[in-house]
Short mmCIF file of the C-alpha atoms (twelve columns), coordinates in Angstrom:
data_MODEL
# 
_entry.id   MODEL 
# 
loop_
_atom_site.group_PDB 
_atom_site.id 
_atom_site.type_symbol 
_atom_site.label_atom_id 
_atom_site.label_alt_id 
_atom_site.label_comp_id 
_atom_site.label_asym_id 
_atom_site.label_seq_id 
_atom_site.Cartn_x 
_atom_site.Cartn_y 
_atom_site.Cartn_z 
_atom_site.pdbx_PDB_model_num 
ATOM 1   C CA . GLY A 1   0.000  0.000   0.000   1 
ATOM 2   C CA . TYR A 2   2.508  2.685   -1.009  1 
ATOM 3   C CA . TYR A 3   2.014  5.472   -3.531  1 
ATOM 4   C CA . ASN A 4   4.787  5.484   -6.150  1 
ATOM 5   C CA . THR A 5   5.942  9.094   -6.580  1 
ATOM 6   C CA . GLU A 6   8.795  8.087   -8.923  1 
ATOM 7   C CA . ASP A 7   11.208 10.128  -6.812  1 
ATOM 8   C CA . ILE A 8   14.757 8.855   -6.350  1 
ATOM 9   C CA . PHE A 9   16.357 8.898   -2.908  1 
ATOM 10  C CA . ARG A 10  19.716 7.708   -1.612  1 
ATOM 11  C CA . ILE A 11  20.181 6.390   1.907   1 
ATOM 12  C CA . GLU A 12  23.587 7.088   3.360   1 
ATOM 13  C CA . ASN A 13  24.565 6.763   7.029   1 
ATOM 14  C CA . ARG A 14  20.903 6.448   8.002   1 
ATOM 15  C CA . GLN A 15  20.065 9.729   6.258   1 
ATOM 16  C CA . ILE A 16  17.832 10.095  3.201   1 
ATOM 17  C CA . PHE A 17  18.895 12.358  0.307   1 
ATOM 18  C CA . PHE A 18  16.614 13.359  -2.568  1 
ATOM 19  C CA . ILE A 19  18.351 12.678  -5.888  1 
ATOM 20  C CA . GLY A 20  15.750 13.362  -8.590  1 
ATOM 21  C CA . ARG A 21  12.767 11.960  -10.445 1 
ATOM 22  C CA . THR A 22  12.653 8.746   -12.469 1 
ATOM 23  C CA . LYS A 23  10.235 10.132  -15.041 1 
ATOM 24  C CA . ASN A 24  12.503 12.545  -16.837 1 
ATOM 25  C CA . VAL A 25  15.979 12.539  -15.351 1 
ATOM 26  C CA . ILE A 26  18.866 10.104  -15.159 1 
ATOM 27  C CA . VAL A 27  21.281 10.615  -12.287 1 
ATOM 28  C CA . ASN A 28  24.606 9.087   -13.280 1 
ATOM 29  C CA . ASP A 29  27.288 7.657   -10.981 1 
ATOM 30  C CA . SER A 30  28.828 11.122  -10.547 1 
ATOM 31  C CA . GLY A 31  25.503 12.584  -9.434  1 
ATOM 32  C CA . GLU A 32  25.039 14.616  -12.620 1 
ATOM 33  C CA . ASN A 33  21.491 15.058  -13.902 1 
ATOM 34  C CA . ILE A 34  20.831 14.011  -17.482 1 
ATOM 35  C CA . TYR A 35  17.472 15.202  -18.762 1 
ATOM 36  C CA . ILE A 36  15.787 12.644  -21.001 1 
ATOM 37  C CA . GLU A 37  13.684 15.157  -22.968 1 
ATOM 38  C CA . GLU A 38  16.829 17.139  -23.805 1 
ATOM 39  C CA . LEU A 39  18.531 14.041  -25.205 1 
ATOM 40  C CA . GLU A 40  15.449 12.940  -27.113 1 
ATOM 41  C CA . SER A 41  15.163 16.353  -28.772 1 
ATOM 42  C CA . HIS A 42  18.874 16.131  -29.683 1 
ATOM 43  C CA . PHE A 43  18.139 13.038  -31.793 1 
ATOM 44  C CA . SER A 44  14.555 13.780  -32.866 1 
ATOM 45  C CA . ASP A 45  15.298 15.294  -36.264 1 
ATOM 46  C CA . ILE A 46  17.349 12.242  -37.273 1 
ATOM 47  C CA . PHE A 47  14.760 9.665   -36.275 1 
ATOM 48  C CA . GLY A 48  11.726 11.831  -36.967 1 
ATOM 49  C CA . LYS A 49  12.696 12.394  -40.615 1 
ATOM 50  C CA . ALA A 50  13.167 8.662   -41.025 1 
ATOM 51  C CA . GLY A 51  9.855  7.854   -39.295 1 
ATOM 52  C CA . ILE A 52  11.612 5.808   -36.598 1 
ATOM 53  C CA . PHE A 53  10.095 5.617   -33.119 1 
ATOM 54  C CA . PHE A 54  12.774 6.000   -30.444 1 
ATOM 55  C CA . GLY A 55  13.393 7.079   -26.882 1 
ATOM 56  C CA . ILE A 56  16.015 7.410   -24.181 1 
ATOM 57  C CA . ILE A 57  15.933 5.081   -21.183 1 
ATOM 58  C CA . ASP A 58  17.994 4.782   -18.026 1 
ATOM 59  C CA . ARG A 59  20.187 1.706   -18.199 1 
ATOM 60  C CA . ASN A 60  22.715 1.212   -15.417 1 
ATOM 61  C CA . ASP A 61  22.579 4.940   -14.555 1 
ATOM 62  C CA . GLN A 62  23.537 5.837   -18.131 1 
ATOM 63  C CA . PRO A 63  21.357 7.043   -20.998 1 
ATOM 64  C CA . CYS A 64  20.570 4.407   -23.573 1 
ATOM 65  C CA . LEU A 65  19.043 5.107   -26.978 1 
ATOM 66  C CA . VAL A 66  16.334 2.608   -27.986 1 
ATOM 67  C CA . ALA A 67  14.905 2.591   -31.507 1 
ATOM 68  C CA . GLU A 68  12.083 0.583   -33.045 1 
ATOM 69  C CA . ILE A 69  12.946 -0.334  -36.608 1 
ATOM 70  C CA . PRO A 70  10.442 -2.749  -38.179 1 
ATOM 71  C CA . GLN A 71  12.971 -4.487  -40.424 1 
ATOM 72  C CA . GLY A 72  15.459 -4.722  -37.527 1 
ATOM 73  C CA . ASP A 73  18.323 -3.057  -39.384 1 
ATOM 74  C CA . ILE A 74  19.215 0.613   -39.176 1 
ATOM 75  C CA . PRO A 75  20.234 2.317   -42.427 1 
ATOM 76  C CA . GLU A 76  23.937 3.204   -42.494 1 
ATOM 77  C CA . GLN A 77  23.357 6.944   -43.044 1 
ATOM 78  C CA . ILE A 78  21.146 7.123   -39.937 1 
ATOM 79  C CA . LEU A 79  23.724 5.238   -37.892 1 
ATOM 80  C CA . GLU A 80  26.424 7.694   -39.023 1 
ATOM 81  C CA . ALA A 81  24.199 10.672  -38.169 1 
ATOM 82  C CA . VAL A 82  23.535 9.237   -34.699 1 
ATOM 83  C CA . HIS A 83  27.271 8.695   -34.123 1 
ATOM 84  C CA . ASP A 84  27.930 12.319  -35.098 1 
ATOM 85  C CA . ARG A 85  25.188 13.553  -32.749 1 
ATOM 86  C CA . VAL A 86  26.530 11.488  -29.862 1 
ATOM 87  C CA . LYS A 87  29.930 13.169  -30.278 1 
ATOM 88  C CA . GLU A 88  28.265 16.616  -29.990 1 
ATOM 89  C CA . LEU A 89  27.025 15.872  -26.470 1 
ATOM 90  C CA . ALA A 90  28.942 16.469  -23.255 1 
ATOM 91  C CA . VAL A 91  30.700 13.230  -22.317 1 
ATOM 92  C CA . TYR A 92  28.481 12.577  -19.276 1 
ATOM 93  C CA . LYS A 93  25.311 12.942  -21.407 1 
ATOM 94  C CA . ARG A 94  26.356 10.560  -24.180 1 
ATOM 95  C CA . PRO A 95  24.330 7.381   -24.528 1 
ATOM 96  C CA . ALA A 96  26.521 4.370   -23.864 1 
ATOM 97  C CA . GLU A 97  24.678 2.311   -26.451 1 
ATOM 98  C CA . MET A 98  21.868 2.210   -28.971 1 
ATOM 99  C CA . ILE A 99  19.570 -0.774  -28.973 1 
ATOM 100 C CA . ILE A 100 17.612 -1.607  -32.109 1 
ATOM 101 C CA . THR A 101 14.471 -3.697  -31.881 1 
ATOM 102 C CA . SER A 102 11.923 -4.833  -34.438 1 
ATOM 103 C CA . ALA A 103 9.424  -5.344  -31.592 1 
ATOM 104 C CA . THR A 104 6.810  -2.683  -30.968 1 
ATOM 105 C CA . LEU A 105 8.025  -0.472  -28.143 1 
ATOM 106 C CA . PRO A 106 5.402  0.262   -25.481 1 
ATOM 107 C CA . ARG A 107 3.836  3.711   -25.852 1 
ATOM 108 C CA . THR A 108 1.726  6.014   -23.716 1 
ATOM 109 C CA . THR A 109 -1.582 7.373   -24.997 1 
ATOM 110 C CA . LYS A 110 0.364  10.507  -26.018 1 
ATOM 111 C CA . GLY A 111 2.634  8.348   -28.188 1 
ATOM 112 C CA . GLU A 112 5.691  8.650   -25.957 1 
ATOM 113 C CA . LEU A 113 7.909  5.762   -24.907 1 
ATOM 114 C CA . LYS A 114 6.804  3.960   -21.733 1 
ATOM 115 C CA . ARG A 115 10.313 3.957   -20.288 1 
ATOM 116 C CA . ASN A 116 9.429  1.925   -17.208 1 
ATOM 117 C CA . LEU A 117 8.387  -1.014  -19.424 1 
ATOM 118 C CA . VAL A 118 11.586 -1.001  -21.483 1 
ATOM 119 C CA . ASN A 119 13.694 -2.732  -18.862 1 
ATOM 120 C CA . ASN A 120 16.519 -5.286  -19.029 1 
ATOM 121 C CA . GLU A 121 14.043 -8.166  -19.349 1 
ATOM 122 C CA . PHE A 122 12.304 -6.505  -22.312 1 
ATOM 123 C CA . LEU A 123 15.641 -5.680  -23.961 1 
ATOM 124 C CA . GLU A 124 17.043 -9.192  -23.499 1 
ATOM 125 C CA . LYS A 125 13.953 -10.604 -25.172 1 
ATOM 126 C CA . HIS A 126 13.598 -8.056  -27.993 1 
ATOM 127 C CA . SER A 127 17.041 -6.616  -28.850 1 
ATOM 128 C CA . ASP A 128 17.976 -7.244  -32.448 1 
ATOM 129 C CA . LYS A 129 21.197 -5.212  -32.455 1 
ATOM 130 C CA . VAL A 130 23.226 -3.289  -29.908 1 
ATOM 131 C CA . TYR A 131 25.591 -0.520  -30.959 1 
ATOM 132 C CA . ASN A 132 28.079 0.313   -28.218 1 
ATOM 133 C CA . PHE A 133 29.095 3.958   -28.620 1 
ATOM 134 C CA . LYS A 134 31.944 3.717   -26.120 1 
ATOM 135 C CA . ALA A 135 33.545 0.883   -28.073 1 
ATOM 136 C CA . THR A 136 33.343 2.901   -31.305 1 
ATOM 137 C CA . ALA A 137 34.214 6.308   -29.814 1 
ATOM 138 C CA . LYS A 138 37.777 6.211   -31.185 1 
ATOM 139 C CA . LYS A 139 36.618 6.060   -34.814 1 
# 
């Protein structure tokens, strides 16, 4: 019988510290706030022009780009554009990876990504491809 406020707290030495909200912010290991809407708008013109549904999720306290591509393969020019956009971001805001799925991503009634349903279990079951940006950062 608890009400889920989606607030994030940290308990340290029997004290409670407010960190942020799970709905729209990722708090990384360094305590920096990464705003999901800001990242999504950074990539929206790439995916929007291509008609690809995508979103940013919190995965291991790092932003992760998730894209629904019906055929399961991302066109090379879009992948290159995403790589270029990732490099434009401050290092702490950069998504660690991009996960491509041909499965239908869960959406809200407003058509936004239901981030809480795109968890590790969903990704393990539905990931077609994973692009690790940190592994390719030296290119």
